[in-house]
Tab-separated table of C-alpha atoms in Angstrom:
chain	number	residue	atom	x	y	z
K	59	MET	CA	111.032	84.946	97.944
K	60	ASP	CA	107.855	83.332	97.058
K	61	LEU	CA	105.190	86.391	98.043
K	62	GLY	CA	102.749	83.954	98.427
K	63	LEU	CA	100.233	85.054	95.995
K	64	LYS	CA	99.321	81.920	93.946
K	65	ASP	CA	95.706	81.647	93.631
K	66	ARG	CA	94.895	84.431	95.736
K	67	VAL	CA	92.357	86.939	94.091
K	68	TYR	CA	92.216	90.567	94.153
K	69	VAL	CA	89.947	93.086	93.048
K	70	VAL	CA	92.093	95.999	91.351
K	71	THR	CA	89.887	99.399	90.502
K	72	GLY	CA	91.135	101.792	87.760
K	73	ALA	CA	93.130	99.181	86.027
K	74	THR	CA	92.782	99.495	82.583
K	75	ARG	CA	95.980	101.562	82.460
K	76	GLY	CA	98.673	103.411	84.569
K	77	LEU	CA	99.312	102.189	88.070
K	78	GLY	CA	96.279	100.001	88.680
K	79	TYR	CA	96.875	98.172	85.237
K	80	ALA	CA	100.810	97.887	86.262
K	81	SER	CA	99.740	96.264	89.556
K	82	ALA	CA	97.227	93.782	87.910
K	83	ARG	CA	100.108	92.896	86.104
K	84	GLU	CA	102.719	92.032	88.416
K	85	LEU	CA	99.943	90.329	90.830
K	86	THR	CA	98.927	88.019	87.971
K	87	ALA	CA	102.395	87.443	86.922
K	88	ASP	CA	103.304	86.126	90.455
K	89	GLY	CA	100.155	83.539	90.364
K	90	ALA	CA	97.383	85.736	91.734
K	91	LYS	CA	93.945	86.330	89.951
K	92	VAL	CA	92.660	89.431	89.939
K	93	VAL	CA	88.978	91.198	88.986
K	94	LEU	CA	90.402	94.391	87.150
K	95	THR	CA	87.939	97.406	86.777
K	96	GLY	CA	87.453	100.559	84.633
K	97	ARG	CA	84.576	102.956	83.450
K	98	ASP	CA	84.479	101.456	79.774
K	99	ALA	CA	83.706	97.614	79.319
K	100	GLY	CA	85.477	97.132	76.484
K	101	ARG	CA	88.891	98.870	77.824
K	102	ALA	CA	88.509	96.653	81.050
K	103	GLU	CA	87.765	93.293	78.654
K	104	ALA	CA	90.931	94.326	76.674
K	105	ALA	CA	93.019	94.789	79.619
K	106	ALA	CA	91.999	91.619	81.215
K	107	ASN	CA	92.703	89.856	78.050
K	108	GLU	CA	96.149	91.180	77.906
K	109	LEU	CA	96.953	89.800	81.442
K	110	GLY	CA	95.500	85.805	80.372
K	111	PRO	CA	92.852	83.844	82.214
K	112	ASN	CA	93.426	84.750	85.571
K	113	ALA	CA	92.301	87.978	85.153
K	114	VAL	CA	88.532	89.259	84.221
K	115	GLY	CA	87.625	92.563	83.429
K	116	VAL	CA	84.753	94.434	84.565
K	117	ALA	CA	82.932	97.793	84.018
K	118	ALA	CA	82.755	99.947	87.200
K	119	ASP	CA	82.688	103.725	88.195
K	120	ASN	CA	84.078	104.481	91.982
K	121	SER	CA	81.617	107.001	92.351
K	122	ASP	CA	78.769	103.897	91.913
K	123	SER	CA	77.484	103.031	95.299
K	124	GLN	CA	76.885	99.331	93.943
K	125	ALA	CA	79.879	98.816	92.677
K	126	PRO	CA	81.818	97.568	95.943
K	127	ALA	CA	79.502	94.996	96.565
K	128	ARG	CA	79.234	93.759	93.036
K	129	LEU	CA	82.843	93.777	92.248
K	130	VAL	CA	83.416	91.465	95.413
K	131	ALA	CA	80.678	89.257	94.209
K	132	THR	CA	82.197	88.572	90.964
K	133	ALA	CA	85.497	87.841	92.746
K	134	ARG	CA	83.815	85.189	94.592
K	135	GLU	CA	81.727	83.775	91.598
K	136	ARG	CA	84.811	83.689	89.136
K	137	PHE	CA	87.633	82.674	91.356
K	138	GLY	CA	86.121	81.175	94.350
K	139	ARG	CA	87.613	83.679	97.122
K	140	PHE	CA	88.449	87.149	97.916
K	141	ASP	CA	91.722	88.032	99.354
K	142	GLY	CA	92.167	92.007	99.064
K	143	ILE	CA	91.750	94.982	97.115
K	144	LEU	CA	93.581	97.831	95.567
K	145	ILE	CA	91.898	100.813	95.231
K	146	SER	CA	93.335	103.112	92.489
K	147	VAL	CA	91.620	106.132	91.232
K	148	GLY	CA	91.681	108.321	88.419
K	149	GLY	CA	93.352	111.339	88.767
K	150	PRO	CA	91.010	114.378	89.652
K	151	ALA	CA	91.128	117.975	87.289
K	152	PRO	CA	94.207	119.959	87.572
K	153	GLY	CA	93.910	123.664	88.415
K	154	SER	CA	94.548	126.268	91.077
K	155	ALA	CA	92.355	126.867	94.360
K	156	ALA	CA	91.221	129.919	92.486
K	157	ASP	CA	90.312	127.676	88.890
K	158	ASN	CA	88.686	124.609	90.162
K	159	THR	CA	85.317	124.661	90.037
K	160	ASP	CA	82.208	123.395	92.860
K	161	GLU	CA	81.181	120.864	90.155
K	162	GLN	CA	84.950	119.594	89.847
K	163	TRP	CA	85.183	119.428	93.730
K	164	THR	CA	82.084	117.497	94.028
K	165	ALA	CA	83.062	114.992	91.156
K	166	ALA	CA	86.309	114.543	92.512
K	167	PHE	CA	85.045	113.604	95.937
K	168	GLU	CA	82.272	111.486	94.840
K	169	SER	CA	85.096	109.414	92.544
K	170	VAL	CA	88.599	109.774	94.656
K	171	PHE	CA	87.184	110.178	98.085
K	172	LEU	CA	83.749	108.501	98.823
K	173	GLY	CA	84.394	106.244	96.129
K	174	ALA	CA	87.576	104.936	97.771
K	175	VAL	CA	85.594	104.873	100.939
K	176	ARG	CA	83.129	102.523	99.988
K	177	LEU	CA	85.100	100.306	98.053
K	178	ALA	CA	86.983	99.718	101.447
K	179	ARG	CA	83.929	99.500	103.700
K	180	ALA	CA	82.824	96.901	101.262
K	181	ALA	CA	86.130	94.967	101.503
K	182	ALA	CA	86.343	94.968	104.872
K	183	ALA	CA	82.816	93.551	105.577
K	184	GLU	CA	84.047	90.653	103.470
K	185	LEU	CA	87.720	90.275	104.314
K	186	THR	CA	88.928	87.835	106.882
K	187	ASP	CA	92.359	86.775	108.714
K	188	GLY	CA	94.829	87.486	106.132
K	189	GLY	CA	93.001	90.148	103.933
K	190	VAL	CA	94.305	93.147	102.683
K	191	ILE	CA	93.178	96.705	101.643
K	192	GLY	CA	95.393	99.007	99.631
K	193	PHE	CA	95.324	102.651	98.281
K	194	VAL	CA	96.977	104.039	95.548
K	195	LEU	CA	97.455	107.648	96.690
K	196	SER	CA	99.781	110.015	95.862
K	197	GLY	CA	103.297	111.815	97.337
K	198	SER	CA	100.946	114.694	97.952
K	199	VAL	CA	99.712	113.043	100.970
K	200	HIS	CA	103.186	114.864	102.424
K	201	GLU	CA	103.895	117.724	99.825
K	202	PRO	CA	101.277	119.568	97.809
K	203	ILE	CA	102.009	119.526	94.341
K	204	PRO	CA	101.744	122.549	92.336
K	205	GLY	CA	98.721	122.711	89.581
K	206	LEU	CA	96.760	119.660	91.437
K	207	THR	CA	94.626	121.424	94.284
K	208	ILE	CA	92.077	119.058	94.157
K	209	SER	CA	94.483	116.006	94.698
K	210	ASN	CA	96.211	118.192	97.450
K	211	GLY	CA	93.029	118.636	99.210
K	212	LEU	CA	91.762	114.740	99.039
K	213	ARG	CA	94.669	112.604	99.052
K	214	PRO	CA	95.831	113.146	102.440
K	215	GLY	CA	92.224	112.937	103.932
K	216	LEU	CA	92.485	109.126	102.381
K	217	ALA	CA	95.625	108.697	103.987
K	218	GLY	CA	93.854	109.593	107.152
K	219	PHE	CA	90.966	107.227	106.272
K	220	ALA	CA	93.286	104.513	105.635
K	221	LYS	CA	95.512	104.941	108.598
K	222	SER	CA	91.962	104.682	110.891
K	223	LEU	CA	91.019	101.648	109.010
K	224	SER	CA	93.973	100.122	109.762
K	225	VAL	CA	93.847	100.612	113.469
K	226	GLU	CA	90.123	99.007	113.366
K	227	LEU	CA	90.705	96.077	111.166
K	228	GLY	CA	94.027	94.891	112.922
K	229	PRO	CA	92.608	93.142	115.593
K	230	ARG	CA	90.603	91.112	112.671
K	231	GLY	CA	94.063	90.329	110.988
K	232	ILE	CA	92.951	92.699	108.122
K	233	ARG	CA	95.783	94.823	106.980
K	234	VAL	CA	95.409	98.314	105.381
K	235	VAL	CA	98.506	99.891	103.237
K	236	GLY	CA	99.010	103.185	101.233
K	237	LEU	CA	101.122	103.493	98.147
K	238	LEU	CA	102.341	106.878	97.481
K	239	PRO	CA	103.812	107.428	93.855
K	240	ALA	CA	105.532	110.368	92.514
K	241	ARG	CA	106.859	110.764	88.742
K	242	ILE	CA	106.246	107.429	87.602
K	243	ASP	CA	105.997	107.557	83.650
K	244	THR	CA	102.382	107.100	82.999
K	245	ASP	CA	99.977	108.666	80.447
K	246	ARG	CA	98.777	110.840	83.147
K	247	VAL	CA	102.115	111.911	84.601
K	248	ARG	CA	103.061	112.758	80.669
K	249	GLU	CA	99.971	114.571	80.667
K	250	LEU	CA	100.633	116.585	83.642
K	251	ASP	CA	103.890	117.492	82.131
K	252	ALA	CA	102.426	118.542	78.982
K	253	LEU	CA	100.249	121.192	80.811
K	254	SER	CA	103.198	123.440	81.304
K	255	GLY	CA	103.647	123.640	77.831
K	256	ASP	CA	106.687	122.135	77.295
K	257	ALA	CA	106.728	118.314	78.329
K	258	GLU	CA	110.656	117.866	77.871
K	259	ALA	CA	111.663	120.808	79.767
K	260	ALA	CA	109.069	119.792	82.568
K	261	ARG	CA	110.218	116.273	82.937
K	262	ALA	CA	113.906	117.181	82.583
K	263	GLY	CA	113.308	119.668	85.820
K	264	ASN	CA	111.447	116.694	87.643
K	265	GLU	CA	114.188	114.291	87.099
K	266	SER	CA	116.934	116.924	88.320
K	267	ARG	CA	115.020	116.823	91.393
K	268	ILE	CA	114.697	113.136	91.952
K	269	PRO	CA	117.613	111.394	93.691
K	270	LEU	CA	117.418	108.546	91.463
K	271	ARG	CA	117.294	111.231	88.399
K	272	ARG	CA	114.852	109.533	86.158
K	273	TYR	CA	110.940	108.694	86.180
K	274	GLY	CA	109.906	105.545	87.904
K	275	ALA	CA	108.612	102.740	85.472
K	276	PRO	CA	104.814	101.495	85.483
K	277	GLU	CA	106.289	97.835	86.383
K	278	GLU	CA	108.463	99.365	89.608
K	279	PHE	CA	105.265	100.650	91.054
K	280	GLY	CA	103.340	97.278	90.326
K	281	ARG	CA	106.095	95.062	91.857
K	282	SER	CA	105.970	97.471	95.148
K	283	ALA	CA	101.825	96.985	94.849
K	284	ALA	CA	102.072	93.077	94.490
K	285	PHE	CA	104.582	92.811	97.464
K	286	LEU	CA	102.255	95.491	99.953
K	287	LEU	CA	99.385	92.767	98.967
K	288	SER	CA	100.906	89.881	99.384
K	289	PRO	CA	101.335	87.590	102.326
K	290	ALA	CA	105.199	88.145	102.661
K	291	ALA	CA	103.939	91.578	103.996
K	292	SER	CA	102.138	90.501	106.563
K	293	TYR	CA	103.312	92.557	109.175
K	294	LEU	CA	102.671	95.353	107.847
K	295	THR	CA	100.072	97.625	107.834
K	296	GLY	CA	98.992	101.128	108.460
K	297	VAL	CA	102.110	102.120	106.247
K	298	MET	CA	102.401	104.607	103.681
K	299	LEU	CA	104.915	103.554	101.315
K	300	PRO	CA	106.540	106.483	99.161
K	301	VAL	CA	107.515	104.879	95.557
K	302	ASP	CA	109.228	107.670	94.034
K	303	GLY	CA	112.751	107.170	93.726
K	304	GLY	CA	114.276	108.967	96.712
K	305	SER	CA	112.090	112.364	96.035
K	306	ARG	CA	110.148	112.333	99.707
K	307	HIS	CA	113.433	113.769	101.751
K	308	GLY	CA	111.456	113.134	105.150
K	309	PHE	CA	111.471	110.061	107.288
């Protein structure tokens, strides 16, 4: 099936590694062009170089209020159009409700929550019929994850914002979608497993609770993201797609 991605232009934030990079890779593999971001200019440029001439890397921090307009402008200047954005943010600091500090909550709110809202608003102002806004969220939207209290607090709120935005933008033909990854085999997930003190045992325990009995590969997540962002998914909006090997047991 042709996803219709050829020559479409997307901004993908937090894309120097992990889920953002996997998504950018699958988009470019299907013919799209991407502006990918990361906090470090060198890493953003290196990631773009790995993807080839249809990618450009830009240093940007999601908590920077000036970044959204700059990223949309870069897409138009480098590739001549702007068709959508995938908002992927780094995971906030782990910890319990008792341990996380006000400073950690504030930093995470600025980057994970308000930063994502700003990016979505800037994209919405520039997109036209057929445009799409995607959010990389987490399975914690539905089920809190032990040891990730800040994430558990912020991700469901972003899902609510995304659903509200989908209703507001629907009449303009702009879609809003979310992806809810669980145990995808990225550096971030391996770091979380290591927090237990026995990464191998933590992974084995997690895999035993996943119906497919394994962690997902980054490219499996990337392909899901590429489909949701593509014209092939033109009648899907307001959806929160679990990419979790069946971990979510509810409907």
